[in-house]
Coordinates of C-alpha atoms in Angstrom, one line a residue:
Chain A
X27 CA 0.0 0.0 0.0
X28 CA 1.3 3.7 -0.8
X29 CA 1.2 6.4 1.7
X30 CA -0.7 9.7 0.9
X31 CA 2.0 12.6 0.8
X32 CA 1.6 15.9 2.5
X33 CA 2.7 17.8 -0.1
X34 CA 1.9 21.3 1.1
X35 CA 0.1 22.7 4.1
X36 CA -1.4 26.3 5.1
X37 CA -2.2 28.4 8.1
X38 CA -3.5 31.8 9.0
X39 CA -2.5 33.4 12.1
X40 CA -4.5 32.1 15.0
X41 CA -5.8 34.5 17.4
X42 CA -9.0 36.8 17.2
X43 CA -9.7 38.0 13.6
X44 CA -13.0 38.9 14.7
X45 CA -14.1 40.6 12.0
X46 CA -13.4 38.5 9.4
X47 CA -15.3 36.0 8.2
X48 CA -14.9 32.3 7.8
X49 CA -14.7 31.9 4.4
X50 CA -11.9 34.6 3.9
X51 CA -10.0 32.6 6.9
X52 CA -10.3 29.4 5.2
X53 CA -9.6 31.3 1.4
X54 CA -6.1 32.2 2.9
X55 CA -4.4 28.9 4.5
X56 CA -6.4 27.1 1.5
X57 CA -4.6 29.4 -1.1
X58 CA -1.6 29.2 1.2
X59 CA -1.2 25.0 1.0
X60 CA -2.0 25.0 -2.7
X61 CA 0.6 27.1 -2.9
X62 CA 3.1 25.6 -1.0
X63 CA 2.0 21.9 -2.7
X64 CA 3.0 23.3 -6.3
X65 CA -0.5 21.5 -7.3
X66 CA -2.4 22.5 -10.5
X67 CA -5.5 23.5 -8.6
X68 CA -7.6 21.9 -11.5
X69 CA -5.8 18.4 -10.4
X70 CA -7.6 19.0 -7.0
X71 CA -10.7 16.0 -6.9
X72 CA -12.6 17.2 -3.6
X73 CA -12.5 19.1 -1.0
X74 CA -13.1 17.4 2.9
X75 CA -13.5 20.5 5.2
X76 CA -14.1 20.7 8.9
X77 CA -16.1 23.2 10.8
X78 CA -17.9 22.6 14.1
X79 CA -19.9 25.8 15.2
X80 CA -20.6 27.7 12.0
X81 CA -24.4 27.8 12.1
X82 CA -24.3 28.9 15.9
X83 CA -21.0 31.6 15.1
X84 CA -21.8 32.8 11.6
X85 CA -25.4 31.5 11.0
X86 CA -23.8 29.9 8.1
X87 CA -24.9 25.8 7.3
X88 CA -23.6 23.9 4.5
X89 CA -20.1 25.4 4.4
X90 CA -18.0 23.3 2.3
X91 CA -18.9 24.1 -0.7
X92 CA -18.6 28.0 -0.1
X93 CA -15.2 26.5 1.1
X94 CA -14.3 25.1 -2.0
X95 CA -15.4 28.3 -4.0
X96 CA -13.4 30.9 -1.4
X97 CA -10.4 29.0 -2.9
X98 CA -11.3 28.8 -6.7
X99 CA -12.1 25.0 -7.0
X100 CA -15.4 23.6 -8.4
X101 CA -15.1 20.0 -6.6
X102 CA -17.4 18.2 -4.6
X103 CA -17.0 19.2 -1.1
X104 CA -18.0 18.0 2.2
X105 CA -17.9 18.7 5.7
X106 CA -17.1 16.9 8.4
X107 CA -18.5 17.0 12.5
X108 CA -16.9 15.5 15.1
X109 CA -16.6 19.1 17.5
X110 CA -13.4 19.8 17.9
X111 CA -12.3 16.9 15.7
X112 CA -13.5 17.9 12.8
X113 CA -10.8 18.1 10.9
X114 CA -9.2 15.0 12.0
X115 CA -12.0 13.5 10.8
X116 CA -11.9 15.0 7.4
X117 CA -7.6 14.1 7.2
X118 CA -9.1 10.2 7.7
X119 CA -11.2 10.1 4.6
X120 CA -9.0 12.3 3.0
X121 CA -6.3 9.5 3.7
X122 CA -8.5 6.6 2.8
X123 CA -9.5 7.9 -0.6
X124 CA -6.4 8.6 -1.3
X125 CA -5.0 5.0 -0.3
X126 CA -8.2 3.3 -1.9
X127 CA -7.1 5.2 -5.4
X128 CA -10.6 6.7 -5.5
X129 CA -8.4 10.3 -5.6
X130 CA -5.1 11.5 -5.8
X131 CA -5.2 15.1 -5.1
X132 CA -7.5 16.1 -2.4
X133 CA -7.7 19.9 -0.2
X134 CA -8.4 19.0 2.9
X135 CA -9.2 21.5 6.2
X136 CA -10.9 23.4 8.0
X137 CA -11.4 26.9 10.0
X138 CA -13.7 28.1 13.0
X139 CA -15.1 31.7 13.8
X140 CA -15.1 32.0 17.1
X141 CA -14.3 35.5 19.4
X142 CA -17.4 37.1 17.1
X143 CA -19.6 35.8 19.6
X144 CA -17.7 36.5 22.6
X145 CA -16.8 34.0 25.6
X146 CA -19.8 33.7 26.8
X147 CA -21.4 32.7 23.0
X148 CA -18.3 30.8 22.4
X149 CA -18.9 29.0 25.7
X150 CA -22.4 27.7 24.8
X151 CA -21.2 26.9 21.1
X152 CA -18.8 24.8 22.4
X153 CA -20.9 23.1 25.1
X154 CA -23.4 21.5 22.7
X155 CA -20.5 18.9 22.0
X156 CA -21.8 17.2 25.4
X157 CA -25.5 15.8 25.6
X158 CA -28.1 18.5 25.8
X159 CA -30.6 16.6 28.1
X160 CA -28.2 15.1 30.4
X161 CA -25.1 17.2 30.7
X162 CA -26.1 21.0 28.9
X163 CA -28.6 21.2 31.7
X164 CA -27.2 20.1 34.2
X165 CA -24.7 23.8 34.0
X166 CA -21.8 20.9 31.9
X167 CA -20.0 23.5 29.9
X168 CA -16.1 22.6 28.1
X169 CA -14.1 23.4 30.3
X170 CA -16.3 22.0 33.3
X171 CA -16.3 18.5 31.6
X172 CA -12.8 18.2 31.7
X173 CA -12.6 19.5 35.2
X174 CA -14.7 16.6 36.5
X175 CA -12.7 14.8 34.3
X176 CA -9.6 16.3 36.0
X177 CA -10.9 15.5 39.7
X178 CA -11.7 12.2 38.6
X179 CA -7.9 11.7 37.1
X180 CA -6.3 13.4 40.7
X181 CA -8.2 11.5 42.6
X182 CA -7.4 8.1 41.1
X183 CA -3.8 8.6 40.4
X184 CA -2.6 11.6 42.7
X185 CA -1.5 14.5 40.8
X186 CA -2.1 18.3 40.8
X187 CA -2.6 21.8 39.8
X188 CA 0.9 22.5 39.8
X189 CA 1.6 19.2 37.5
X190 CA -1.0 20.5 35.5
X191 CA 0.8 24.6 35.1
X192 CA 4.0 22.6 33.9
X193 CA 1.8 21.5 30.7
X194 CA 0.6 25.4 30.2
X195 CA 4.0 26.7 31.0
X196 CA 5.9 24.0 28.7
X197 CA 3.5 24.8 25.6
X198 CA 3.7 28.6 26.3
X199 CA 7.4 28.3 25.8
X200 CA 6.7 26.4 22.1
X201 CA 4.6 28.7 21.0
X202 CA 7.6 31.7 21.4
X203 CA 8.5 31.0 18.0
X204 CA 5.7 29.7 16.3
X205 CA 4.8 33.2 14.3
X206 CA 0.7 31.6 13.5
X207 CA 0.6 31.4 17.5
X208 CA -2.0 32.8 19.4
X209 CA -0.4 33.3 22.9
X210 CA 3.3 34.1 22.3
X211 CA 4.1 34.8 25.9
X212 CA 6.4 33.0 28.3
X213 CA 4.1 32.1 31.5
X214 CA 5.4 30.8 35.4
X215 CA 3.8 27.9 37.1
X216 CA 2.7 30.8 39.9
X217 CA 1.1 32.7 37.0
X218 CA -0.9 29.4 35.8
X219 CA -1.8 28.5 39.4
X220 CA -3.1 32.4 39.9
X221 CA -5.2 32.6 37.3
X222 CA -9.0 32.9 38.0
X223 CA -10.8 29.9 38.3
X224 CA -12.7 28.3 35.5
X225 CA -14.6 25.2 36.7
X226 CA -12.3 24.2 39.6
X227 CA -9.8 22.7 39.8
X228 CA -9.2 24.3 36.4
X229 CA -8.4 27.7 35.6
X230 CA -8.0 30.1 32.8
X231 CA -4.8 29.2 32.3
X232 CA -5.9 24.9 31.8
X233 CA -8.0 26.3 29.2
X234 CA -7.1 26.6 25.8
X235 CA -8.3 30.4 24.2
X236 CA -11.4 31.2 21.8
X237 CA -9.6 31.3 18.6
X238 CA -10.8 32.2 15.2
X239 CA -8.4 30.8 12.7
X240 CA -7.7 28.1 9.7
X241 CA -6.0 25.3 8.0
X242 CA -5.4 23.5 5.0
X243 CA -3.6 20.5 3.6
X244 CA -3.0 19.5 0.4
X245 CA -2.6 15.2 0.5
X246 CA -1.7 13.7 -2.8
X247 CA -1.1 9.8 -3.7
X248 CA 2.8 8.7 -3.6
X249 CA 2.0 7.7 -7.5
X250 CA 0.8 11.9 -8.4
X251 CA 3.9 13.0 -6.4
X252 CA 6.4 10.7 -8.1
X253 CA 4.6 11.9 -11.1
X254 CA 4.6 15.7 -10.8
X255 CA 8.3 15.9 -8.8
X256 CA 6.6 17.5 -6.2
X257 CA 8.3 17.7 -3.2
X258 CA 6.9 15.6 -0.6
X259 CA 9.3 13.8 1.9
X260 CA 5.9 13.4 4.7
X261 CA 3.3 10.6 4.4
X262 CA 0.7 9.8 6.6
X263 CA 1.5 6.4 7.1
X264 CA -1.5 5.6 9.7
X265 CA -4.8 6.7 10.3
X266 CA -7.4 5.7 13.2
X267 CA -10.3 6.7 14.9
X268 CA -12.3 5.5 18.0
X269 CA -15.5 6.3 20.0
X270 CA -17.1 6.3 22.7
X271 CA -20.5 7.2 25.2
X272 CA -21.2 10.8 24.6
X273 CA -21.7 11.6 27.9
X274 CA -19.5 11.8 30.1
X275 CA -21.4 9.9 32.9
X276 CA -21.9 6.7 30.8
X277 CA -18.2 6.2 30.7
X278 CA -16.6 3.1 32.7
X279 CA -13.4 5.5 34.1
X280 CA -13.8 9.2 34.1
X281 CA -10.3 9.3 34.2
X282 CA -9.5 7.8 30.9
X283 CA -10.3 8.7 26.9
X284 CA -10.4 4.7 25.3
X285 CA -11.6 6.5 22.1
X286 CA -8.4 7.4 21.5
X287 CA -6.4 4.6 22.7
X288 CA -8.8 2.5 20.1
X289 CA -7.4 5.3 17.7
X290 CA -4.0 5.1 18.4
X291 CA -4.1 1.6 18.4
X292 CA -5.4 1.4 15.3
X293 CA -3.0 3.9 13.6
X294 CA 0.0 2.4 15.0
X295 CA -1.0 -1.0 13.6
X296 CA -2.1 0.3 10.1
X297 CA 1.5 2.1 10.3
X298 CA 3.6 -1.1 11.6
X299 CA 5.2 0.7 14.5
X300 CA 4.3 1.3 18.0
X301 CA 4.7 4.3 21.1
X302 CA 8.4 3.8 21.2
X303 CA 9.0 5.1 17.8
X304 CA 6.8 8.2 18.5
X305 CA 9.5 10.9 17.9
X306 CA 7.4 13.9 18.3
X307 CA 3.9 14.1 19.0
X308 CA 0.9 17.0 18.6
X309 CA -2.2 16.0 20.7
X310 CA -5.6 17.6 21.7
X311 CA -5.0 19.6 24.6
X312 CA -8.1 22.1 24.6
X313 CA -7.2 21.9 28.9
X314 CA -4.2 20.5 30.4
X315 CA -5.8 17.5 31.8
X316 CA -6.8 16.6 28.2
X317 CA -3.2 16.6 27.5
X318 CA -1.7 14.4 30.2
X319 CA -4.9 12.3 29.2
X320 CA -4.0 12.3 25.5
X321 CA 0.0 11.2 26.3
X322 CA -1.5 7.9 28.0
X323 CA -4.2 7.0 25.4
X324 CA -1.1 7.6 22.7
X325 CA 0.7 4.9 24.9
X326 CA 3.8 7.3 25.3
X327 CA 2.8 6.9 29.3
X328 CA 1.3 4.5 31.4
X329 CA -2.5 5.5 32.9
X330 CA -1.3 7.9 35.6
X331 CA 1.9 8.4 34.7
X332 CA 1.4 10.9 32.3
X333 CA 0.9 13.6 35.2
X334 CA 4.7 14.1 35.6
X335 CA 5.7 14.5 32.4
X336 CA 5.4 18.2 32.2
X337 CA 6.8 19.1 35.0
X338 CA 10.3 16.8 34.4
X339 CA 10.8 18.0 30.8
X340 CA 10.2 15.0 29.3
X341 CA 7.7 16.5 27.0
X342 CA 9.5 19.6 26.4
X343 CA 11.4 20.1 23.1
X344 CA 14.7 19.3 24.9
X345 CA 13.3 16.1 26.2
X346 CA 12.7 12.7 25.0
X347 CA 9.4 12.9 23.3
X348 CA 8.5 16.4 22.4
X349 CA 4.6 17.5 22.6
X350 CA 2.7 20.0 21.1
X351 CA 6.1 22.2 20.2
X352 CA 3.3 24.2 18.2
X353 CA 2.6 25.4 21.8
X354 CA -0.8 23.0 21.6
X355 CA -4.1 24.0 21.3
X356 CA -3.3 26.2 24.7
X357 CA -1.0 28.8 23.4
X358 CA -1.0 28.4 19.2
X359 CA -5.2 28.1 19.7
X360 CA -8.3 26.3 19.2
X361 CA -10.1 27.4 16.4
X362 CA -11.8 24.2 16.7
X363 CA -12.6 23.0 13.1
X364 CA -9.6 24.4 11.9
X365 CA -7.2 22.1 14.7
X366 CA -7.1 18.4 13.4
X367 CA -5.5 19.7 10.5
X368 CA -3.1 22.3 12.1
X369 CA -1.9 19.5 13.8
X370 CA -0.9 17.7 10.9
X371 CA 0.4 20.6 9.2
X372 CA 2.9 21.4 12.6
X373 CA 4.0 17.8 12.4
X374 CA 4.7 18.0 8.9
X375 CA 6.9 21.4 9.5
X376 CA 8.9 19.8 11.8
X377 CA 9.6 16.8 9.7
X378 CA 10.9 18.9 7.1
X379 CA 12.9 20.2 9.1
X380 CA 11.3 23.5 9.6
X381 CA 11.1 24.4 12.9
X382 CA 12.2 26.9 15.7
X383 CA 13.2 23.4 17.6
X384 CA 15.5 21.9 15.0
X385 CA 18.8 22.2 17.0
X386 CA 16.4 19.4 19.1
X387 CA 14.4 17.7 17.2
X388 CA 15.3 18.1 13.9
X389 CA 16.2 14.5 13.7
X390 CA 12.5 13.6 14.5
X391 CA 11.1 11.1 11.7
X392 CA 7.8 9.7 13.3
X393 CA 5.6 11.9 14.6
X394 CA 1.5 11.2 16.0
X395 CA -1.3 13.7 16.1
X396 CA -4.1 13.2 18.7
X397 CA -7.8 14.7 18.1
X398 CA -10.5 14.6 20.2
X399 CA -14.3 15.6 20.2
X400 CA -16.0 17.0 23.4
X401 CA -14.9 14.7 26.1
X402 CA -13.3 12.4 23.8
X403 CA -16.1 10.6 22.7
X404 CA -14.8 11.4 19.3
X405 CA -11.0 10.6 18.7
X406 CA -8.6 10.2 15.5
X407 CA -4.8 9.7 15.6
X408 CA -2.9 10.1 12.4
X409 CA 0.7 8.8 11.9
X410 CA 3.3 10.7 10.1
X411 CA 6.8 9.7 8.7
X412 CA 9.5 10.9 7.0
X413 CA 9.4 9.0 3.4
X414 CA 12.4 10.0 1.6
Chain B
X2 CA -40.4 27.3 27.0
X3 CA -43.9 27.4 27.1
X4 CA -44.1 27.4 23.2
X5 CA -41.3 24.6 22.6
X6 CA -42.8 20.7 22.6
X7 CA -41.8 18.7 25.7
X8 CA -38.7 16.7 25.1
X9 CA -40.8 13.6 25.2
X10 CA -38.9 10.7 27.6
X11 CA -36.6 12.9 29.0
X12 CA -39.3 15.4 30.5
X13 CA -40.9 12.0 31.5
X14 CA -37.9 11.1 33.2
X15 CA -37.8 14.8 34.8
X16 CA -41.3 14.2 36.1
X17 CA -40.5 10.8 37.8
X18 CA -37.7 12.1 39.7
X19 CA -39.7 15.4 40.6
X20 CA -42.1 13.1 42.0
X21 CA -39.5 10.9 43.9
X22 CA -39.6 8.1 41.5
X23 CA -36.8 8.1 39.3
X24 CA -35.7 5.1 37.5
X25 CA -33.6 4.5 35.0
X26 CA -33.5 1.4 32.0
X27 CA -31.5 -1.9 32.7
X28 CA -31.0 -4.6 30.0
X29 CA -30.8 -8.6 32.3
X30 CA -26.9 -8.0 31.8
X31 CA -26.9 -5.5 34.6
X32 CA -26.0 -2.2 32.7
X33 CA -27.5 1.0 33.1
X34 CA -28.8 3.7 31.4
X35 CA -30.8 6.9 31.8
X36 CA -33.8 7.2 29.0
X37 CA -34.8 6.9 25.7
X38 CA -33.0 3.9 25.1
X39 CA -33.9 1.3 22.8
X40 CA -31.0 -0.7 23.1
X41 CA -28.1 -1.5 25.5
X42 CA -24.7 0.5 24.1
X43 CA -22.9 -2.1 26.1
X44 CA -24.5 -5.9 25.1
X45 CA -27.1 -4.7 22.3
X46 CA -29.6 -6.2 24.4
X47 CA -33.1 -4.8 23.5
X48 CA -34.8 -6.6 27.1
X49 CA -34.4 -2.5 28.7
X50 CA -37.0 -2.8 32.0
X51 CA -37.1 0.4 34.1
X52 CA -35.6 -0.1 37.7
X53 CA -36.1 2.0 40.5
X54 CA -32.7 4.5 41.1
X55 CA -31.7 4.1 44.6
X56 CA -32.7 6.4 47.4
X57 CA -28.7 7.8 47.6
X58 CA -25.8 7.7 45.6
X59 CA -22.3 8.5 45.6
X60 CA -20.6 12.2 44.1
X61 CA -18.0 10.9 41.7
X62 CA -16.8 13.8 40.6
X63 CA -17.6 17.4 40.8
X64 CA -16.3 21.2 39.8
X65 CA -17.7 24.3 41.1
X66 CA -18.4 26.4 37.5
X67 CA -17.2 29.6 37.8
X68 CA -17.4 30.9 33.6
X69 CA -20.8 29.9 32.3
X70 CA -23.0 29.4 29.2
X71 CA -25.3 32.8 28.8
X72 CA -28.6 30.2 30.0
X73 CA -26.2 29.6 33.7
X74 CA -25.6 33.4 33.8
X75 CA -27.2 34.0 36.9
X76 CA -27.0 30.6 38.5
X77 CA -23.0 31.0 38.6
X78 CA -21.1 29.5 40.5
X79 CA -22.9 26.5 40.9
X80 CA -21.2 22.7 41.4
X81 CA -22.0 20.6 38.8
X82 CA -21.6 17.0 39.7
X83 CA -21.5 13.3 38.7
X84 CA -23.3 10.5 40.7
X85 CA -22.8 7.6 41.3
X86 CA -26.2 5.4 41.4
X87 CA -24.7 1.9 41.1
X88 CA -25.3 0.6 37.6
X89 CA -26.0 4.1 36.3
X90 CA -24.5 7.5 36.8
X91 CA -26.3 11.1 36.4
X92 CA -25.3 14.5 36.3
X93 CA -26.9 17.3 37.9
X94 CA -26.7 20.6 40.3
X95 CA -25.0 19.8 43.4
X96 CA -27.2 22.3 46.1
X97 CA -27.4 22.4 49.6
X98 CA -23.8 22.5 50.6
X99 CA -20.8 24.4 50.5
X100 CA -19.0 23.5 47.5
X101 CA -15.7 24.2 49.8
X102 CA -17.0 21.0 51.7
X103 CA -17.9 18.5 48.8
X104 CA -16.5 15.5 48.7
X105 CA -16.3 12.9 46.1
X106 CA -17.8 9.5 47.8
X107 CA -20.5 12.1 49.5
X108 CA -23.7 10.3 49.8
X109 CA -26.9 12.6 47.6
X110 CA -30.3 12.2 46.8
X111 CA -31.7 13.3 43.2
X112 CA -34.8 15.5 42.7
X113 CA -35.5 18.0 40.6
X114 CA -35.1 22.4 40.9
X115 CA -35.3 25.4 39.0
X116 CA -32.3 27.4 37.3
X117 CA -32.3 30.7 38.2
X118 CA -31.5 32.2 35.2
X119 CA -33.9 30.9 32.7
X120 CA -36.6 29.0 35.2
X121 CA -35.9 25.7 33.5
X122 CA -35.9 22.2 35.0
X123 CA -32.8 20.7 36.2
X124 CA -31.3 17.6 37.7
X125 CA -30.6 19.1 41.5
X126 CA -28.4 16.5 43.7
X127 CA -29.0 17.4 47.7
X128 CA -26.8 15.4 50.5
X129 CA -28.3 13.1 52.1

């Protein structure tokens, strides 16, 4: 089987373009990875796009194809829900049509509007991810999911706060060079633990910010990029996905996500490697929590081990197994359809060799990205590797 | 939401609890669920029966919300917790106690209260 090749990948700026509107955001990084791929646009087959709050932010349904027009192609277009992973979502059947040989040039992304409707409208858009009966009214919002979550976690494996300001503090310091970032400030653990409270025990520092923002991918067959001498040196050489309860309360262990270990499973199989060749990794941390719990489902660390890691550098570019050197969802931004896809497009940067952290990492040839919807009842993992 | 139609099993389930007797739906292999339910998520069993939820159960988890959704505006802060009922679990508004001096393991009963912000129903947890 051939691996689909990233052969060129787009971002705007992530931060609050409030006055802009999606379809401009998504015109730019989707202009900007055709760009990069060296693609005849008219070689483009479809585009897969994912968007999560559009009809609550912008009052805008059926967005993919007025995603596919922003960026002058006439292809069939879909999008894909899975809340905040979306996009991952749409990278998976990206990846499988590709593989399958029913394409071999597909666009895939996707953007968010977001700090239009402020925090408090952002905060209800993002809620409806949980279950509207059970959880929405019973006062569940984002970041209080993953603060029971969070309790849950401490209360089975020890941990706390403080472990949990290393992971905001460590992805703060990645996002210093990253110029697409959204927070570019270095933070202390006493600034994280200071911060106003959110949903106890988290604060506004365990929370990722309200972004507006977008991204793009162009993925191509091995056989088109052979073809065309396009330079592509990154395949996704795994793809997975996994699910789970919606609700949080129907879970076995509040403490765990098994959709994406199901995921990760799955990609590291359909890839023929496993956790220990994981060179660098990107993963879903909308709050700090989700992080440690997205290290343990990705099998880098046992269940409750993944606590520490933070706080003894481990997952620090200068450590062993780098995460989120983007700066994560928590300082480069959630713009929450656009994310699945900025992951990919990160990990692919740094497998060029283009990064801020190549003195580090710039040996890295396998790298994972984690995704995850609401309380991870919605997960997808993607493996990347250097090719050539 | 006088003008919106009921949300059928759910309000139905609402109503039981109100009136102190909640249940929720139980295929023979012992797993639990809160309705509509057609079929078990766990076994696909289709045998659901309702069973009475216990008098108390156990706070699994909880947080005290601080930044809230526009319809929690005026309840905030309020603790919204997970409990424990056995086979099943709910979440709801934790009331009637500090939210300094929850515990998880804390023994509640379920009924149902008012949100003060938009006078809808809601799951409201009260120790017991």
């Amino acid at each position: 089987m051939s691996h689909p090749r990233v052969t060129g990948v787009g971002l705007t700026d992530f931060g609050e373009h409030s006055e802009r509107t999606g379809r401009d955001l998504f015109a730019e990084a989707g202009l900007a990875a055709l760009d990069d791929s060296g693609v005849d646009p008219g070689d483009v087959e479809a585009l897969f796009y994912g968007n999560f709050m559009g009809e609550l932010a912008e009052h805008q349904g059926h967005q993919a194809p007025l995603m596919a027009e922003a960026v002058g192609l006439d292809v069939p277009a879909t999008r894909y829900e899975a809340a905040c992973a979306s996009s991952g979502a749409a990278v998976r059947e990206a990846v499988r049509h590709l593989r399958s040989g029913e394409a071999d040039v597909i666009l895939v992304g996707g953007s968010e509007r977001m700090t239009n409707i402020g925090t408090a409208g952002a905060t209800d858009a993002l809620s409806i991810a949980a279950d509207d009966l059970y959880e929405i009214r019973a006062g569940m919002t984002f970041p209080g999911a993953y603060a029971l979550m969070a309790r849950a976690y401490f209360r089975e494996f020890g941990g706390a706060r403080e472990d949990l300001a290393h992971v905001a503090v460590k992805n703060h310091d990645h996002a210093l060079p990253n110029e697409h970032a959204q927070l570019r400030k270095e933070i202390s653990v006493e600034d994280a633990l200071e911060a106003p409270m959110v949903a106890d025990p988290l604060g506004l520092y365990d929370a990722c910010p309200i972004t507006d923002g977008a991204s793009a991918a162009v993925l191509t067959s091995a056989e088109y990029a052979a073809e065309h001498d396009l330079d592509a040196t990154v395949a996704v050489t795994g793809t997975g996905q996994g699910g789970d309860n919606l609700a949080l309360h129907d879970r076995e262990n509040l403490a765990r996500s098994p959709a994406a270990a199901k995921a990760a499973d799955e990609a590291y199989e359909d890839a023929g490697l496993g956790p220990a060749d994981v060179d660098i990794a990107e993963v879903h941390d909308c709050f700090t929590i989700a992080e440690v719990l997205a290290i343990e489902s990705l099998g880098l660390y046992d269940p409750g081990e993944g606590i520490a890691a933070a706080r003894e550098g481990e997952t620090h570019a200068t450590g062993e197994t780098p995460v989120n050197l983007s700066g994560g969802l928590k300082a480069k931004g959630h713009p929450v359809g656009a994310t699945g896809v900025a992951q990919v497009v990160s990990l692919a940067r740094v497998l060029e060799g283009d990064s801020a952290w190549a003195d580090d990492v710039g040996d890295a040839r396998v790298g994972v990205a984690h995704n995850a919807g609401g309380t991870v009842a919605s997960a997808t993992v993607h493996v990347l590797e250097v090719v050539e | 939401m006088s003008d919106k139609a009921r949300d059928g099993a759910f309000d139905d389930w609402l109503d039981s609890v109100e009136d102190g007797e909640g249940y929720y739906v139980e295929c023979e292999n012992g797993h639990g669920w809160l309705p509509p339910r057609r079929v078990c998520p766990d076994c696909g069993s289709r045998e659901l029966s309702e069973t009475p939820l216990p008098d108390a159960g156990e706070v699994a988890t909880y947080t005290e919300v601080s930044v809230a959704t526009p319809q929690f505006s005026a309840d905030t802060p309020y603790v919204t917790a997970i409990v424990d009922y056995g086979p099943v679990r709910v979440t709801g508004l934790l009331r009637g106690v500090d939210p300094d001096e929850v515990e998880v393991g804390m023994p509640v009963g379920v009924g149902v209260g008012e949100r003060e912000t938009t006078g809808d129903r809601a799951v409201v947890f009260r120790p017991r």
